[in-house]
Short mmCIF file of C-alpha atoms in Angstrom, two decimals:
data_model
loop_
_atom_site.label_atom_id
_atom_site.label_comp_id
_atom_site.label_asym_id
_atom_site.label_seq_id
_atom_site.Cartn_x
_atom_site.Cartn_y
_atom_site.Cartn_z
CA UNK A 25 -3.40 -80.03 42.48
CA UNK A 26 -1.75 -79.42 45.66
CA UNK A 27 1.07 -81.21 47.66
CA UNK A 28 1.63 -81.36 50.94
CA UNK A 29 4.63 -80.58 52.10
CA UNK A 30 6.20 -82.10 55.86
CA UNK A 31 8.37 -79.83 58.28
CA UNK A 32 9.65 -81.55 60.96
CA UNK A 33 7.26 -83.79 61.59
CA UNK A 34 7.51 -87.20 62.60
CA UNK A 35 6.06 -89.27 60.21
CA UNK A 36 5.85 -92.50 59.57
CA UNK A 37 8.32 -93.74 56.90
CA UNK A 38 5.70 -95.81 55.12
CA UNK A 39 3.36 -92.97 55.46
CA UNK A 40 6.85 -90.70 54.03
CA UNK A 41 7.67 -93.28 51.02
CA UNK A 42 4.25 -93.03 50.21
CA UNK A 43 3.83 -89.50 49.27
CA UNK A 44 7.40 -89.85 47.72
CA UNK A 45 6.33 -92.29 45.12
CA UNK A 46 3.51 -90.56 44.51
CA UNK A 47 5.57 -89.00 42.11
CA UNK A 48 6.34 -91.57 39.69
CA UNK A 49 2.15 -92.43 39.02
CA UNK A 50 -0.39 -90.95 36.95
CA UNK A 51 -1.95 -88.10 38.26
CA UNK A 52 -5.00 -88.79 38.97
CA UNK A 53 -3.03 -91.99 41.15
CA UNK A 54 -1.34 -88.77 42.79
CA UNK A 55 -4.18 -87.30 43.67
CA UNK A 56 -5.57 -90.32 45.42
CA UNK A 57 -2.41 -91.40 46.72
CA UNK A 58 -2.53 -87.77 48.35
CA UNK A 59 -6.00 -87.57 49.96
CA UNK A 60 -5.27 -91.29 51.46
CA UNK A 61 -1.56 -89.81 53.03
CA UNK A 62 -4.36 -86.81 54.49
CA UNK A 63 -6.56 -89.50 56.02
CA UNK A 64 -3.53 -91.39 57.01
CA UNK A 65 -1.75 -88.17 58.58
CA UNK A 66 -5.07 -87.85 60.27
CA UNK A 67 -4.84 -90.46 62.19
CA UNK A 68 -1.01 -90.90 62.85
CA UNK A 69 0.41 -90.87 66.37
CA UNK A 70 2.51 -87.37 64.95
CA UNK A 71 1.43 -84.50 67.85
CA UNK A 72 -0.48 -81.52 65.84
CA UNK A 73 0.54 -82.50 62.37
CA UNK A 74 -1.95 -79.27 61.40
CA UNK A 75 1.21 -77.21 62.22
CA UNK A 76 3.74 -79.47 60.52
CA UNK A 77 1.66 -79.80 57.28
CA UNK A 78 1.55 -77.09 55.11
CA UNK A 79 0.90 -76.60 51.58
CA UNK A 80 2.11 -75.80 48.12
CA UNK A 81 0.47 -75.41 45.27
CA UNK A 82 2.45 -75.82 42.13
CA UNK A 83 2.93 -72.43 40.03
CA UNK A 84 5.94 -73.15 38.20
CA UNK A 85 6.80 -76.72 36.03
CA UNK A 86 10.91 -75.37 37.03
CA UNK A 87 9.93 -74.68 40.42
CA UNK A 88 8.05 -77.68 41.19
CA UNK A 89 8.11 -79.19 44.69
CA UNK A 90 9.42 -82.91 45.39
CA UNK A 91 10.01 -84.67 48.70
CA UNK A 92 13.22 -85.78 49.94
CA UNK A 93 13.10 -88.51 52.44
CA UNK A 94 16.13 -87.32 54.26
CA UNK A 95 14.93 -84.09 54.41
CA UNK A 96 11.54 -84.00 53.69
CA UNK A 97 11.96 -80.10 52.35
CA UNK A 98 11.74 -78.25 48.97
CA UNK A 99 13.57 -78.84 45.76
CA UNK A 100 13.56 -77.33 42.63
CA UNK A 101 11.53 -79.39 40.79
CA UNK A 102 11.06 -83.23 40.58
CA UNK A 103 14.04 -85.47 38.46
CA UNK A 104 13.25 -89.22 39.73
CA UNK A 105 10.99 -90.56 36.74
CA UNK A 106 11.51 -93.42 35.01
CA UNK A 107 12.97 -95.98 37.70
CA UNK A 108 11.25 -99.17 36.92
CA UNK A 109 9.43 -100.10 40.12
CA UNK A 110 9.37 -103.15 41.33
CA UNK A 111 11.21 -106.02 42.52
CA UNK A 112 15.44 -106.11 40.90
CA UNK A 113 15.94 -108.84 38.14
CA UNK A 114 16.76 -112.58 39.09
CA UNK A 115 20.34 -113.74 39.78
CA UNK A 116 22.14 -115.60 37.03
CA UNK A 117 25.76 -114.90 37.64
CA UNK A 118 28.35 -112.93 38.91
CA UNK A 119 32.35 -112.38 38.60
CA UNK A 120 32.99 -112.05 41.51
CA UNK A 121 34.26 -108.95 41.86
CA UNK A 122 32.11 -107.53 44.03
CA UNK A 123 32.48 -107.29 47.72
CA UNK A 124 36.07 -105.75 48.18
CA UNK A 125 34.66 -102.66 49.39
CA UNK A 126 32.46 -101.76 52.73
CA UNK A 127 29.61 -99.86 52.81
CA UNK A 128 29.82 -96.05 54.26
CA UNK A 129 29.69 -92.32 53.53
CA UNK A 130 27.23 -89.87 52.87
CA UNK A 131 23.98 -89.84 50.95
CA UNK A 132 20.68 -87.81 49.97
CA UNK A 133 17.31 -89.16 48.20
CA UNK A 134 16.92 -88.99 45.01
CA UNK A 135 14.57 -86.04 45.13
CA UNK A 136 16.07 -84.39 42.01
CA UNK A 137 18.92 -82.77 43.74
CA UNK A 138 19.04 -82.33 47.90
CA UNK A 139 17.35 -79.47 48.13
CA UNK A 140 18.18 -77.34 50.82
CA UNK A 141 16.54 -75.00 52.79
CA UNK A 142 19.14 -71.32 53.98
CA UNK A 143 16.01 -71.50 57.39
CA UNK A 144 16.92 -75.19 57.62
CA UNK A 145 20.85 -75.24 57.69
CA UNK A 146 21.13 -76.38 61.25
CA UNK A 147 18.60 -77.89 61.43
CA UNK A 148 18.11 -81.92 61.47
CA UNK A 149 15.64 -83.92 59.95
CA UNK A 150 13.46 -86.54 61.28
CA UNK A 151 11.27 -89.49 60.34
CA UNK A 152 9.73 -92.38 61.95
CA UNK A 153 10.62 -95.85 61.62
CA UNK A 154 8.11 -98.52 62.78
CA UNK A 155 10.55 -101.44 64.47
CA UNK A 156 9.59 -105.61 63.86
CA UNK A 157 8.45 -105.30 66.99
CA UNK A 158 5.88 -102.23 66.14
CA UNK A 159 7.58 -100.22 68.91
CA UNK A 160 7.79 -96.82 67.07
CA UNK A 161 11.52 -95.11 67.04
CA UNK A 162 12.95 -91.84 65.75
CA UNK A 163 15.70 -91.67 63.12
CA UNK A 164 17.86 -89.06 62.59
CA UNK A 165 19.35 -87.47 59.18
CA UNK A 166 21.75 -85.53 57.98
CA UNK A 167 20.55 -83.17 55.12
CA UNK A 168 21.33 -85.96 52.72
CA UNK A 169 18.82 -88.17 54.13
CA UNK A 170 22.43 -89.98 56.01
CA UNK A 171 21.29 -91.20 58.92
CA UNK A 172 23.58 -90.41 61.75
CA UNK A 173 23.37 -90.32 65.92
CA UNK A 174 22.12 -87.31 68.00
CA UNK A 175 25.29 -85.95 68.75
CA UNK A 176 25.87 -82.70 67.99
CA UNK A 177 28.66 -82.65 66.18
CA UNK A 178 27.49 -85.43 63.86
CA UNK A 179 24.20 -83.85 62.95
CA UNK A 180 26.04 -80.95 61.66
CA UNK A 181 28.36 -83.15 59.01
CA UNK A 182 26.39 -82.11 56.18
CA UNK A 183 26.41 -77.83 57.02
CA UNK A 184 26.32 -75.95 54.16
CA UNK A 185 29.98 -74.03 54.16
CA UNK A 186 28.07 -70.41 54.36
CA UNK A 187 25.56 -70.94 56.72
CA UNK A 188 24.42 -66.88 57.21
CA UNK A 189 23.77 -67.14 53.52
CA UNK A 190 20.21 -65.99 52.95
CA UNK A 191 17.40 -67.14 51.03
CA UNK A 192 17.24 -64.33 48.88
CA UNK A 193 21.55 -64.47 48.28
CA UNK A 194 20.72 -67.64 47.80
CA UNK A 195 18.36 -67.75 44.81
CA UNK A 196 20.34 -65.10 43.50
CA UNK A 197 23.77 -67.47 43.03
CA UNK A 198 20.83 -70.30 41.58
CA UNK A 199 20.34 -67.45 39.07
CA UNK A 200 23.65 -67.09 37.40
CA UNK A 201 23.94 -70.65 37.75
CA UNK A 202 20.96 -71.06 35.61
CA UNK A 203 21.74 -68.95 32.85
CA UNK A 204 25.45 -71.22 32.96
CA UNK A 205 22.97 -74.21 32.93
CA UNK A 206 20.97 -72.56 30.51
CA UNK A 207 24.08 -70.66 27.72
CA UNK A 208 26.35 -73.06 28.66
CA UNK A 209 26.05 -75.27 25.09
CA UNK A 210 26.97 -71.87 23.55
CA UNK A 211 30.16 -71.03 25.54
CA UNK A 212 33.39 -71.41 23.76
CA UNK A 213 35.93 -73.24 25.18
CA UNK A 214 37.75 -70.09 26.55
CA UNK A 215 34.40 -69.13 28.18
CA UNK A 216 34.43 -72.24 30.08
CA UNK A 217 37.39 -71.95 31.25
CA UNK A 218 36.97 -68.81 32.81
CA UNK A 219 34.17 -70.26 34.91
CA UNK A 220 36.54 -73.00 36.21
CA UNK A 221 36.96 -71.34 39.50
CA UNK A 222 32.96 -70.47 39.80
CA UNK A 223 33.21 -74.15 40.19
CA UNK A 224 35.25 -73.89 42.94
CA UNK A 225 32.76 -72.59 45.14
CA UNK A 226 30.26 -74.93 44.24
CA UNK A 227 27.27 -75.89 42.15
CA UNK A 228 24.21 -75.02 44.07
CA UNK A 229 22.64 -78.87 45.23
CA UNK A 230 19.40 -78.22 43.26
CA UNK A 231 21.22 -77.43 39.85
CA UNK A 232 23.93 -79.95 40.34
CA UNK A 233 22.66 -82.53 38.78
CA UNK A 234 21.61 -80.82 36.12
CA UNK A 235 25.61 -79.23 35.51
CA UNK A 236 27.02 -82.28 36.12
CA UNK A 237 25.25 -83.71 32.91
CA UNK A 238 25.92 -80.27 31.20
CA UNK A 239 29.55 -80.79 31.90
CA UNK A 240 29.59 -84.15 30.63
CA UNK A 241 27.48 -83.32 27.49
CA UNK A 242 25.04 -86.35 28.05
CA UNK A 243 22.89 -85.61 25.68
CA UNK A 244 25.21 -86.36 23.21
CA UNK A 245 25.13 -90.20 24.34
CA UNK A 246 21.42 -90.79 24.49
CA UNK A 247 20.56 -89.03 21.63
CA UNK A 248 22.68 -91.70 19.22
CA UNK A 249 19.73 -94.12 20.95
CA UNK A 250 17.16 -92.36 23.20
CA UNK A 251 16.29 -95.93 23.82
CA UNK A 252 19.35 -98.03 24.94
CA UNK A 253 18.84 -97.69 28.65
CA UNK A 254 15.03 -99.44 28.10
CA UNK A 255 16.67 -102.01 25.85
CA UNK A 256 19.75 -102.68 28.40
CA UNK A 257 17.48 -103.49 31.16
CA UNK A 258 15.75 -106.51 28.95
CA UNK A 259 18.89 -108.23 28.39
CA UNK A 260 20.45 -110.36 30.94
CA UNK A 261 23.74 -109.63 32.34
CA UNK A 262 26.53 -112.36 34.07
CA UNK A 263 26.75 -109.99 37.10
CA UNK A 264 23.71 -109.85 37.81
CA UNK A 265 23.74 -112.30 40.57
CA UNK A 266 27.10 -110.11 41.81
CA UNK A 267 25.65 -106.50 41.97
CA UNK A 268 22.71 -107.43 43.85
CA UNK A 269 24.89 -108.91 46.89
CA UNK A 270 26.61 -106.01 46.66
CA UNK A 271 23.24 -103.71 46.85
CA UNK A 272 22.49 -103.24 50.27
CA UNK A 273 26.04 -103.10 50.80
CA UNK A 274 25.40 -99.22 48.63
CA UNK A 275 25.17 -96.96 51.08
CA UNK A 276 23.65 -98.97 53.96
CA UNK A 277 23.02 -95.84 56.77
CA UNK A 278 20.80 -94.27 53.96
CA UNK A 279 17.20 -94.05 54.30
CA UNK A 280 17.38 -94.27 50.39
CA UNK A 281 19.00 -96.96 49.79
CA UNK A 282 17.84 -98.89 53.13
CA UNK A 283 14.93 -100.92 51.81
CA UNK A 284 15.87 -104.25 50.08
CA UNK A 285 14.05 -104.70 46.73
CA UNK A 286 12.52 -100.93 47.12
CA UNK A 287 12.89 -97.73 45.15
CA UNK A 288 16.68 -96.87 45.47
CA UNK A 289 18.07 -99.89 45.55
CA UNK A 290 16.56 -100.85 42.16
CA UNK A 291 17.41 -97.52 40.91
CA UNK A 292 20.95 -98.71 41.72
CA UNK A 293 20.32 -102.35 41.16
CA UNK A 294 19.17 -101.16 37.03
CA UNK A 295 21.85 -98.08 36.32
CA UNK A 296 25.10 -101.23 37.36
CA UNK A 297 23.43 -103.83 35.18
CA UNK A 298 22.54 -101.38 32.48
CA UNK A 299 26.18 -100.61 32.24
CA UNK A 300 28.01 -103.99 32.76
CA UNK A 301 26.12 -104.89 29.52
CA UNK A 302 26.33 -101.42 27.72
CA UNK A 303 30.21 -101.95 28.35
CA UNK A 304 31.51 -105.95 28.47
CA UNK A 305 34.98 -105.17 28.40
CA UNK A 306 34.77 -103.26 32.00
CA UNK A 307 31.39 -105.06 33.16
CA UNK A 308 30.29 -104.04 37.40
CA UNK A 309 32.49 -103.95 40.14
CA UNK A 310 31.75 -102.89 43.72
CA UNK A 311 32.95 -99.26 43.39
CA UNK A 312 30.92 -98.95 40.87
CA UNK A 313 27.94 -98.68 43.10
CA UNK A 314 28.66 -95.50 45.22
CA UNK A 315 29.14 -93.28 42.38
CA UNK A 316 26.10 -94.90 40.43
CA UNK A 317 24.79 -93.74 44.16
CA UNK A 318 25.87 -90.44 44.12
CA UNK A 319 24.63 -89.97 41.10
CA UNK A 320 21.05 -90.82 42.19
CA UNK A 321 20.68 -88.55 44.31
CA UNK A 322 20.33 -85.94 41.64
CA UNK A 323 18.52 -87.70 38.99
CA UNK A 324 17.07 -90.77 37.69
CA UNK A 325 18.80 -93.94 37.31
CA UNK A 326 18.62 -93.66 33.49
CA UNK A 327 20.38 -90.39 33.78
CA UNK A 328 23.23 -91.64 36.17
CA UNK A 329 23.45 -94.56 33.79
CA UNK A 330 24.51 -91.69 31.09
CA UNK A 331 26.11 -89.99 33.92
CA UNK A 332 28.45 -93.37 34.66
CA UNK A 333 29.53 -94.36 30.65
CA UNK A 334 30.63 -90.61 30.17
CA UNK A 335 32.85 -90.14 32.86
CA UNK A 336 34.68 -93.68 32.07
CA UNK A 337 34.84 -92.43 28.70
CA UNK A 338 36.14 -88.71 28.69
CA UNK A 339 38.40 -89.71 31.45
CA UNK A 340 39.56 -93.13 30.24
CA UNK A 341 39.10 -94.60 33.87
CA UNK A 342 37.75 -98.68 32.03
CA UNK A 343 41.23 -99.57 33.74
CA UNK A 344 40.00 -98.48 36.71
CA UNK A 345 36.96 -100.56 37.24
CA UNK A 346 37.95 -103.42 34.89
CA UNK A 347 38.62 -107.47 35.99
CA UNK A 348 42.45 -107.12 37.43
CA UNK A 349 42.21 -103.46 38.04
CA UNK A 350 44.86 -102.78 35.17
CA UNK A 351 45.25 -98.71 36.41
CA UNK A 352 45.30 -98.94 39.93
CA UNK A 353 48.84 -99.46 40.24
CA UNK A 354 49.66 -96.97 37.42
CA UNK A 355 47.36 -94.83 39.76
CA UNK A 356 49.32 -95.29 43.57
CA UNK A 357 52.13 -95.24 41.02
CA UNK A 358 52.10 -92.01 40.48
CA UNK A 359 50.60 -91.23 43.45
CA UNK A 360 53.40 -91.92 45.14
CA UNK A 361 55.41 -89.89 43.02
CA UNK A 362 53.57 -87.11 43.44
CA UNK A 363 54.15 -87.03 47.16
CA UNK A 364 57.56 -87.14 46.63
CA UNK A 365 58.11 -84.30 44.95
CA UNK A 366 54.98 -82.27 46.73
CA UNK A 367 55.60 -84.45 50.88
CA UNK A 368 59.22 -85.53 50.57
CA UNK A 369 59.78 -86.03 54.18
CA UNK A 370 56.08 -87.31 54.96
CA UNK A 371 57.08 -89.54 52.26
CA UNK A 372 60.18 -90.91 53.35
CA UNK A 373 57.70 -91.09 57.42
CA UNK A 374 56.33 -93.32 54.78
CA UNK A 375 58.41 -94.96 53.69
CA UNK A 376 60.67 -95.76 57.17
CA UNK A 377 56.72 -97.35 58.72
CA UNK A 378 56.50 -98.98 55.87
CA UNK A 379 52.98 -97.57 55.31
CA UNK A 380 52.03 -98.34 50.85
CA UNK A 381 49.58 -95.97 48.91
CA UNK A 382 47.62 -99.61 48.32
CA UNK A 383 47.09 -100.10 52.04
CA UNK A 384 45.10 -96.80 52.66
CA UNK A 385 44.17 -94.80 48.92
CA UNK A 386 42.57 -98.51 47.18
CA UNK A 387 39.34 -96.84 48.08
CA UNK A 388 40.11 -93.56 46.69
CA UNK A 389 40.91 -94.57 43.83
CA UNK A 390 38.23 -97.01 42.68
CA UNK A 391 35.00 -95.21 44.78
CA UNK A 392 36.77 -91.59 43.48
CA UNK A 393 36.08 -90.85 47.13
CA UNK A 394 32.12 -91.10 47.28
CA UNK A 395 33.42 -93.32 50.71
CA UNK A 396 36.43 -91.84 51.49
CA UNK A 397 34.88 -88.22 52.88
CA UNK A 398 32.88 -86.35 54.43
CA UNK A 399 29.95 -86.39 51.64
CA UNK A 400 29.72 -82.32 51.95
CA UNK A 401 32.92 -83.04 50.54
CA UNK A 402 31.95 -85.27 48.37
CA UNK A 403 30.06 -83.52 46.11
CA UNK A 404 32.77 -80.36 46.33
CA UNK A 405 35.19 -82.60 44.90
CA UNK A 406 32.39 -84.04 42.36
CA UNK A 407 32.07 -80.36 40.72
CA UNK A 408 36.34 -79.22 39.82
CA UNK A 409 36.14 -83.43 39.04
CA UNK A 410 34.32 -82.85 35.72
CA UNK A 411 35.53 -79.64 35.06
CA UNK A 412 39.10 -79.82 35.66
CA UNK A 413 39.48 -83.87 35.06
CA UNK A 414 41.25 -86.88 36.35
CA UNK A 415 43.69 -85.10 37.29
CA UNK A 416 41.99 -83.62 40.43
CA UNK A 417 41.61 -86.97 41.89
CA UNK A 418 45.65 -86.88 42.53
CA UNK A 419 45.20 -82.96 44.04
CA UNK A 420 42.60 -84.72 46.47
CA UNK A 421 45.34 -86.83 48.00
CA UNK A 422 47.72 -84.18 48.04
CA UNK A 423 45.73 -82.44 49.86
CA UNK A 424 43.98 -85.02 52.47
CA UNK A 425 47.73 -85.89 53.07
CA UNK A 426 49.41 -82.12 53.50
CA UNK A 427 46.04 -81.29 56.17
CA UNK A 428 46.80 -84.17 58.33
CA UNK A 429 51.11 -84.34 57.86
CA UNK A 430 52.21 -82.97 60.63
CA UNK A 431 50.52 -85.14 63.06
CA UNK A 432 51.18 -88.00 60.36
CA UNK A 433 54.49 -87.07 60.93
CA UNK A 434 54.57 -88.62 64.27
CA UNK A 435 52.73 -91.55 64.37
CA UNK A 436 53.53 -95.15 63.59
CA UNK A 437 51.95 -97.44 61.27
CA UNK A 438 48.88 -98.07 63.03
CA UNK A 439 48.89 -95.02 63.92
CA UNK A 440 48.60 -93.77 60.56
CA UNK A 441 46.61 -96.01 59.32
CA UNK A 442 43.80 -95.53 61.61
CA UNK A 443 44.18 -91.63 60.39
CA UNK A 444 43.18 -91.91 56.73
CA UNK A 445 41.18 -95.27 56.68
CA UNK A 446 38.42 -92.07 59.49
CA UNK A 447 39.02 -89.20 57.07
CA UNK A 448 35.92 -87.86 58.23
CA UNK A 449 36.64 -88.07 62.37
CA UNK A 450 39.59 -85.74 61.05
CA UNK A 451 39.10 -82.97 58.44
CA UNK A 452 37.69 -79.96 60.00
CA UNK A 453 38.16 -78.54 57.26
CA UNK A 454 34.60 -76.88 56.10
CA UNK A 455 34.53 -78.00 52.37
CA UNK A 456 34.67 -74.64 51.37
CA UNK A 457 38.58 -74.72 52.23
CA UNK A 458 39.51 -78.30 51.22
CA UNK A 459 38.49 -77.95 47.82
CA UNK A 460 40.82 -74.28 47.87
CA UNK A 461 43.18 -76.43 49.11
CA UNK A 462 42.90 -78.85 46.18
CA UNK A 463 43.41 -76.31 43.75
CA UNK A 464 45.95 -74.63 44.94
CA UNK A 465 48.08 -77.92 43.92
CA UNK A 466 49.64 -77.21 40.20
CA UNK A 467 50.29 -80.45 38.48
CA UNK A 468 50.18 -79.76 34.91
CA UNK A 469 48.42 -82.91 32.35
CA UNK A 470 52.33 -83.15 31.50
CA UNK A 471 54.12 -83.92 34.24
CA UNK A 472 51.16 -86.40 35.14
CA UNK A 473 52.19 -88.25 31.63
CA UNK A 474 55.65 -88.17 32.43
CA UNK A 475 54.94 -90.04 35.48
CA UNK A 476 52.57 -92.55 33.38
CA UNK A 477 55.34 -92.78 30.39
CA UNK A 478 58.59 -93.91 33.64
CA UNK A 479 55.47 -96.77 34.95
CA UNK A 480 54.83 -98.01 31.63
CA UNK A 481 58.37 -97.99 31.25
CA UNK A 482 59.21 -100.20 34.15
CA UNK A 483 59.01 -97.44 36.88
CA UNK A 484 56.72 -99.82 38.97
CA UNK A 485 56.03 -100.49 42.23
CA UNK A 486 57.97 -102.80 44.05
#
């Protein structure tokens, strides 16, 4: 069977989505869909389509081709299967915890990783959408599928930190990571600790989803009840109405999540609904939506559900999401105590300007930076978070403040808040440099535990 990969063509969004959705059909339906798509391409007003459409034969299942709506590039393997089609479930009720965050951030598309080509790492990728008036409008996205303005500065927001890496170098790096993936379960704890520094350099995008699942050992949870996810989707959740209200606020400028009731929103809804039933003590809050949406750029709804369940259990994060957010104030207290110890001048200045952590860091902790940092920073933060544990969240906060410290010391309340609420405008480091700064902060578990105990013993924030 042959697949048609679209390069820089300005195809209709509807046509490219049909191609993307073809991966969920049977072989016969898929072949018929491809035939119809080719016919539509021939009649589409998108220039000389023959020059932009190439044919690729699948030669190896592990390197099969998938298509990202954002990039329309090769990815190593399709991993989106298992997402329910159709519309989201009917509304029943809600607990009102949704709606406290506003949509934003970057994204990708659910295609088994946001596979990137070293030959196209500096390029923007375009699709075309039909407006309600029937006029064709060009929609530009970064390499993750996030809609961007046409300015050069914004267009380069997703540029990798090693743009000059050759295709051969990239392949060699991925081969090393493939070996780590295949042997991970056999590594000793000591061996895994020694590999921790490798994760600071970033997991290859094509392998990121698989590596994240390995790090959290999601297979163990799946093995307990392989049908758990599908069974949960047949049940009702008291959070269904709130989840539906919040879906369109989750990465609203990302092409995968824009269509109401479409593939992206349905996958997001399914994973969130399943978790709200799986862990009724936590239920649902909107911050979880951005985390799940990030996962969906690399895996299926079912895999995203299991990954969220493992993360919340392993890092004891229930208190960040359950009603009342009981752990959030503790996070703020630890945050400010660490700031006092690492940057006393900045701590004193923020205190003088009456700027507390609760005013600027709520989304940092409840969304785990998924909507606070540029998206190419977000995935790198998650690479080290899943290896080193929740302490990385505090390190990232300190790295942000240290990077902005010189400017923050000169600003008043309004200026400080503007900086801290718009990090994508002011973080000019590349991801490599930023992660290096993050890991320079040596925060021992003993130190975090002591501050946490102080909070429990009454050292609460005013």
